[in-house]
mmCIF file with all atom_site columns, C-alpha atoms in Angstrom:
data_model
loop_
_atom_site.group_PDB
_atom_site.id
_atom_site.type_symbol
_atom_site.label_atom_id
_atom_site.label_alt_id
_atom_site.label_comp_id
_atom_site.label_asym_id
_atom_site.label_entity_id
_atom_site.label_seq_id
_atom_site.pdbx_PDB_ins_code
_atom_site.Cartn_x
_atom_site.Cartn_y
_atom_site.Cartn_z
_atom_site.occupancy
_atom_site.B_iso_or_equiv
_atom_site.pdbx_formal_charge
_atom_site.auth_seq_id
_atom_site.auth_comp_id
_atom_site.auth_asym_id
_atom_site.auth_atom_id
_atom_site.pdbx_PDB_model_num
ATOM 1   C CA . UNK A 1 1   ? -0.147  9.108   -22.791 1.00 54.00 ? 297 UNK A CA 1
ATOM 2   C CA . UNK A 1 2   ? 0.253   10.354  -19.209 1.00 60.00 ? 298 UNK A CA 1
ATOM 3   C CA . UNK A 1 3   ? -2.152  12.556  -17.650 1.00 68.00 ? 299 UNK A CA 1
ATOM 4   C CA . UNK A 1 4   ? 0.020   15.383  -16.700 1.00 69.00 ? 300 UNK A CA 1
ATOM 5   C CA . UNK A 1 5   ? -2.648  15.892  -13.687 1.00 78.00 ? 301 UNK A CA 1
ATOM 6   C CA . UNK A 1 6   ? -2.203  12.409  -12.333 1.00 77.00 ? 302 UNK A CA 1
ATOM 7   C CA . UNK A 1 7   ? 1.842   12.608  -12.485 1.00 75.00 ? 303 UNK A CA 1
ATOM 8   C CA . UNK A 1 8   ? 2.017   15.852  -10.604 1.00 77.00 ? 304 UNK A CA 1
ATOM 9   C CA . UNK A 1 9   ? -0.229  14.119  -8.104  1.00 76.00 ? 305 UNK A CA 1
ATOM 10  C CA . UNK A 1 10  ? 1.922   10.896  -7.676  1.00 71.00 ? 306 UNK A CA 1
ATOM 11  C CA . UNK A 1 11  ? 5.338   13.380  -7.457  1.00 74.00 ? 307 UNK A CA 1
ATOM 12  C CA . UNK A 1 12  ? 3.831   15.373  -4.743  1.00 77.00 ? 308 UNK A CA 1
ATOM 13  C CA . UNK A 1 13  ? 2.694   12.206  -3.127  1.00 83.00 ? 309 UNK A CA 1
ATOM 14  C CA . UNK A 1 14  ? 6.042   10.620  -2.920  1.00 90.00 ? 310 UNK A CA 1
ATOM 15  C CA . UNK A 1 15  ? 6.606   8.186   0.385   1.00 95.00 ? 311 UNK A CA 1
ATOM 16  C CA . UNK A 1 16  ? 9.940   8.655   1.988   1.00 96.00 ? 312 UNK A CA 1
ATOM 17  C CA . UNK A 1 17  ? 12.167  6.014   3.439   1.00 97.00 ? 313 UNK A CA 1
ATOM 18  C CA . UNK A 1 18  ? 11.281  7.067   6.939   1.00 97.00 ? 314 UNK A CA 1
ATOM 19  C CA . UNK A 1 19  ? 7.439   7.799   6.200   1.00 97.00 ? 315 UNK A CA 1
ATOM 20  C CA . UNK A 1 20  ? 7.580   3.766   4.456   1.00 98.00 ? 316 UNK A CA 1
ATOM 21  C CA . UNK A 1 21  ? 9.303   3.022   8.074   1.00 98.00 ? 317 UNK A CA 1
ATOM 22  C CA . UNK A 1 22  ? 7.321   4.960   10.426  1.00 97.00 ? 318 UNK A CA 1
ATOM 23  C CA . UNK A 1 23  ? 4.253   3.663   8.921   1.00 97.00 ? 319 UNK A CA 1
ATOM 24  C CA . UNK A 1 24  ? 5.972   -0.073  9.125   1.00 97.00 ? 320 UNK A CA 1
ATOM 25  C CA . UNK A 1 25  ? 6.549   0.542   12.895  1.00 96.00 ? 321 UNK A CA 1
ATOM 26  C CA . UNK A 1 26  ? 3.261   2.245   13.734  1.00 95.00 ? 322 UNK A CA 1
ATOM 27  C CA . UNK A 1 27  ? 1.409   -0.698  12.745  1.00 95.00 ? 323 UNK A CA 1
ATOM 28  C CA . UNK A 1 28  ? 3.691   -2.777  14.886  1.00 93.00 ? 324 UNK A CA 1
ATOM 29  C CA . UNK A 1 29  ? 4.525   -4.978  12.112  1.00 95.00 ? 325 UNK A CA 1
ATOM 30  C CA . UNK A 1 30  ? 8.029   -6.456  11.269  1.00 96.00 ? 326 UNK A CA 1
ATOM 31  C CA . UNK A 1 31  ? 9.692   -6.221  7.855   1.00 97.00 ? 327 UNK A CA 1
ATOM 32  C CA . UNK A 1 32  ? 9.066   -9.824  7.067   1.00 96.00 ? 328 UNK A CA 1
ATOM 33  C CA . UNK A 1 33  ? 4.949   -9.268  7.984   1.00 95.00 ? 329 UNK A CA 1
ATOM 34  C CA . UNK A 1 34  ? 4.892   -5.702  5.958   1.00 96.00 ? 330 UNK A CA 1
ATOM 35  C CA . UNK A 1 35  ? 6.419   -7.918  2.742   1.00 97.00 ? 331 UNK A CA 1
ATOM 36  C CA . UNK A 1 36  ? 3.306   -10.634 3.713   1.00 95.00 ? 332 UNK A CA 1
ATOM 37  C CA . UNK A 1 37  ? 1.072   -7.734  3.612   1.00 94.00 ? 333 UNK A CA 1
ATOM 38  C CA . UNK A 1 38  ? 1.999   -5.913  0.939   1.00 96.00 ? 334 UNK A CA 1
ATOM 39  C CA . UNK A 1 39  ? 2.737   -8.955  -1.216  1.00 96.00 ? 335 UNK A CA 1
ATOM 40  C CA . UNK A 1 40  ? 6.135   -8.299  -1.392  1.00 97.00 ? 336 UNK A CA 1
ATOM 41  C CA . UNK A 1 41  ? 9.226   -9.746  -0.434  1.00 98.00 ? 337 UNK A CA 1
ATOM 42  C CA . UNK A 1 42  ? 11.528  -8.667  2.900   1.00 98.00 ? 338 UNK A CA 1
ATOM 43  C CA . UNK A 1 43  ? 14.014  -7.596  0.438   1.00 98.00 ? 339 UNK A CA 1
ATOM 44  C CA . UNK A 1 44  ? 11.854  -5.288  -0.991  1.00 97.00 ? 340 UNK A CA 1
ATOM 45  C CA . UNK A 1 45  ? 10.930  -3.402  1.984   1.00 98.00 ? 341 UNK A CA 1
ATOM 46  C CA . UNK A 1 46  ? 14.290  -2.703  2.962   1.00 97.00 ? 342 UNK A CA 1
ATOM 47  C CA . UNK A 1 47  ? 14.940  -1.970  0.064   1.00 97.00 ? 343 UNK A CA 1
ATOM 48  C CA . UNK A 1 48  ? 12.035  1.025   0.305   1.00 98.00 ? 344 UNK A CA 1
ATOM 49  C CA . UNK A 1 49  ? 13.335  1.766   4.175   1.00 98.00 ? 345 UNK A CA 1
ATOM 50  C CA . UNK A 1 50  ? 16.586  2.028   2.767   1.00 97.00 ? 346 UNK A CA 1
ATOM 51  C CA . UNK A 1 51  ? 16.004  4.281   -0.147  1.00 96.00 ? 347 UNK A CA 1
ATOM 52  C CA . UNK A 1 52  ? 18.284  2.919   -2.207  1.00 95.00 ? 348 UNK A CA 1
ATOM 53  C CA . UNK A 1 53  ? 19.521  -0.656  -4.396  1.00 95.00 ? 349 UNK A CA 1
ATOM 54  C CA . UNK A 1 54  ? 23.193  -1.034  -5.449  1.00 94.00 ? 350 UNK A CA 1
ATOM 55  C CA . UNK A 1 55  ? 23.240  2.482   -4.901  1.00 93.00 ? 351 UNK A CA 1
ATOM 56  C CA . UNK A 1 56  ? 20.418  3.670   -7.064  1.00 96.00 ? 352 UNK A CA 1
ATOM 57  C CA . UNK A 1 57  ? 17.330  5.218   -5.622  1.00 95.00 ? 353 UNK A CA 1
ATOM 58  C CA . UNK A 1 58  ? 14.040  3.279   -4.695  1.00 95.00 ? 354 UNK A CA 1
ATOM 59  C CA . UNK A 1 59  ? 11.102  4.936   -5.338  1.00 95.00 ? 355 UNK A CA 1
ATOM 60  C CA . UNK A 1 60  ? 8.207   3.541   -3.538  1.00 96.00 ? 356 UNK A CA 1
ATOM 61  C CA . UNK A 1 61  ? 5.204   2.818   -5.882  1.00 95.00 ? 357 UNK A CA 1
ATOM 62  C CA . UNK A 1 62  ? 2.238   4.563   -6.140  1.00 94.00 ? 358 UNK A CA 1
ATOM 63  C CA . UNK A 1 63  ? 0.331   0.924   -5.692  1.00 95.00 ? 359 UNK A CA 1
ATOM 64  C CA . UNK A 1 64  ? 2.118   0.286   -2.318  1.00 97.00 ? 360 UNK A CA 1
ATOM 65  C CA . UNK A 1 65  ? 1.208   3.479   -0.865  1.00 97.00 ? 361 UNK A CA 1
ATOM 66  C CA . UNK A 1 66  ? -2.072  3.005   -1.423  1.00 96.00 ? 362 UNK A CA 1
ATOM 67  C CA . UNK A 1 67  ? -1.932  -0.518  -0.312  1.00 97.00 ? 363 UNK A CA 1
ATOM 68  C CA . UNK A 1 68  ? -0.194  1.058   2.785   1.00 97.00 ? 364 UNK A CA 1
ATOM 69  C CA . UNK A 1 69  ? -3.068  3.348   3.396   1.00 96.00 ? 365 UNK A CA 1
ATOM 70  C CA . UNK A 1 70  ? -5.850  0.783   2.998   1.00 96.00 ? 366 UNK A CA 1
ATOM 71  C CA . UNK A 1 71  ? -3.457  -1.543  5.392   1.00 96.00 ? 367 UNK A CA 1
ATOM 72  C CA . UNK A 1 72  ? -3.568  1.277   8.222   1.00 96.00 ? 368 UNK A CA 1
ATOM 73  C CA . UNK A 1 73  ? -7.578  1.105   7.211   1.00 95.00 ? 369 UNK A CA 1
ATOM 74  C CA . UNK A 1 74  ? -7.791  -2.634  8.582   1.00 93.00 ? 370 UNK A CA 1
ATOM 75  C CA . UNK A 1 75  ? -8.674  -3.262  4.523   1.00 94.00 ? 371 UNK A CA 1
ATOM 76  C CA . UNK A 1 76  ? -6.508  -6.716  4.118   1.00 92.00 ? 372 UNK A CA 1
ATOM 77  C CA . UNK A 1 77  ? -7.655  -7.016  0.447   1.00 93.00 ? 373 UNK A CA 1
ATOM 78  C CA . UNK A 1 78  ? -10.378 -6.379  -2.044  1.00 93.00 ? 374 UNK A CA 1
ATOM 79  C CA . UNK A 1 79  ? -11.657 -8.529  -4.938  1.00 92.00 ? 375 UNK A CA 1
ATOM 80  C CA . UNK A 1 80  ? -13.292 -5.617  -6.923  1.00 90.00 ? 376 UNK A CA 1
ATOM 81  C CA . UNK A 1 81  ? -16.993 -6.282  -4.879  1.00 91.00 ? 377 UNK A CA 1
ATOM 82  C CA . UNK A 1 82  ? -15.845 -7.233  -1.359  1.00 93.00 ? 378 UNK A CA 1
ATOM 83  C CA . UNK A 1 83  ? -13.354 -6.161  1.143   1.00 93.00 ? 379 UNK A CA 1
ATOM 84  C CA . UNK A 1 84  ? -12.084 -8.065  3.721   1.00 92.00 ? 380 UNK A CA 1
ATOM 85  C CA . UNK A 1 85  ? -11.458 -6.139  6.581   1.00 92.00 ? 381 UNK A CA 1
ATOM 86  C CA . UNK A 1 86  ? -9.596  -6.588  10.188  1.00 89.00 ? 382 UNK A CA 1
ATOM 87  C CA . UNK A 1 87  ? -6.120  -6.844  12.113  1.00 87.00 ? 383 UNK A CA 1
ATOM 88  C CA . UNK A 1 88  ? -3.238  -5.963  10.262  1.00 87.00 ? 384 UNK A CA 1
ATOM 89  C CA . UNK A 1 89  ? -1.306  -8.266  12.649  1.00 81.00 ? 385 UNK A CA 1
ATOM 90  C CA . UNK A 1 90  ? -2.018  -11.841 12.837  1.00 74.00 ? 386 UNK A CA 1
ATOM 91  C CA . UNK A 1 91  ? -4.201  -13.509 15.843  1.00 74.00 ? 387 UNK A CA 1
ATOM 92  C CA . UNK A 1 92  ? -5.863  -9.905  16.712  1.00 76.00 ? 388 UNK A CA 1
ATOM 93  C CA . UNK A 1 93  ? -9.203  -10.701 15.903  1.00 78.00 ? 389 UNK A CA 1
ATOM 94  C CA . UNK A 1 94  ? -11.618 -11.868 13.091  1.00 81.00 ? 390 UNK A CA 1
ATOM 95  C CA . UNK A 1 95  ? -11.581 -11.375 9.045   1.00 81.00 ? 391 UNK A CA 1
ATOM 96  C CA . UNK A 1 96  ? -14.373 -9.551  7.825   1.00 88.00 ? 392 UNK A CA 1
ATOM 97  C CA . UNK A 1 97  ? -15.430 -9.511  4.687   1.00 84.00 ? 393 UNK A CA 1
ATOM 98  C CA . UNK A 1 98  ? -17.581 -7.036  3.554   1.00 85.00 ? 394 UNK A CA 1
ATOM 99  C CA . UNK A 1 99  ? -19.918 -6.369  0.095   1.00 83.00 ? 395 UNK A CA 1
ATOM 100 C CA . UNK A 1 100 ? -19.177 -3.246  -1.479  1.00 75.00 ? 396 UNK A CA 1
ATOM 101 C CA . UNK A 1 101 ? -22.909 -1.205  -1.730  1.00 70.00 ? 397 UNK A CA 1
ATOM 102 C CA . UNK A 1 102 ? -23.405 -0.080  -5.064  1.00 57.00 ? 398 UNK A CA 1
ATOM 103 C CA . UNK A 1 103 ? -21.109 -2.013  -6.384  1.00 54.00 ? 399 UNK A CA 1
ATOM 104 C CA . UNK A 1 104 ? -17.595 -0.482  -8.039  1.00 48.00 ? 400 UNK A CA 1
ATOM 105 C CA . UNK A 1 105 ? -18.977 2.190   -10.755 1.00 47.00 ? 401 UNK A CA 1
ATOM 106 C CA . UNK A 1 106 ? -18.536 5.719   -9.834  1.00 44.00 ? 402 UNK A CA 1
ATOM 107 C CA . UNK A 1 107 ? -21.980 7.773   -9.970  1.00 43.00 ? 403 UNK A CA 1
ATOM 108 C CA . UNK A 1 108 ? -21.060 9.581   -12.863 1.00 44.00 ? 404 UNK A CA 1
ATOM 109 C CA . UNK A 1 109 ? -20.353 6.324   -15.228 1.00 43.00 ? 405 UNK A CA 1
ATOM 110 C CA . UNK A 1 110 ? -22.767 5.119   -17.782 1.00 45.00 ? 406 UNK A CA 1
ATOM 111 C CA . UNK A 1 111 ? -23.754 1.510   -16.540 1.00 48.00 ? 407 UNK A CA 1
ATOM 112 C CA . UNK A 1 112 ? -22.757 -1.262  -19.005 1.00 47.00 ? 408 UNK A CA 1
#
């Protein structure tokens, strides 16, 4: 079942064509590095810059916003206790990676 909260959240979160784009192009990376980045393939993103396939729309998923946001972050990827962090675009500097304090459980959760 679908928390209505969390829905109404995504929908008012929606990421445009030209927001997907303007984000692309602030970070000075090409389509084929944003598909490297994201995990995706070059069709993919233009399919997102695009807004459309075959003529039916292209949402842009909640997962590659926020992989989007953690990209303009300098967060390259995250195995649940470490983050590796630096350049977005290749030969920029060093990989970090980074231990998570606390590890992943919210405050408010019951340890295991």
């Amino acid at each position: 079942m679908t928390d209505l909260k969390t829905k109404e959240i995504d929908e008012a979160f929606e990421m445009s064509p030209e927001q997907f784009r303007a984000w692309r192009k602030a970070l000075g990376l090409k389509q084929k590095e944003a598909a490297d980045r994201l995990g995706l393939k070059k069709r993919m993103i233009q399919y997102y810059e695009k807004g459309n396939r075959d003529g039916k729309a292209v949402k842009i998923p909640k997962t590659v916003r926020l992989a989007c946001y953690a990209l303009s972050h300098n967060i390259l990827d995250f195995d649940g206790e470490q983050v590796s962090t630096g350049p977005v675009v290749p030969g920029e500097g060093p990989v970090v990676l980074k231990a998570i304090e606390g590890g992943m459980q919210p405050e408010s959760a019951p340890a295991e």
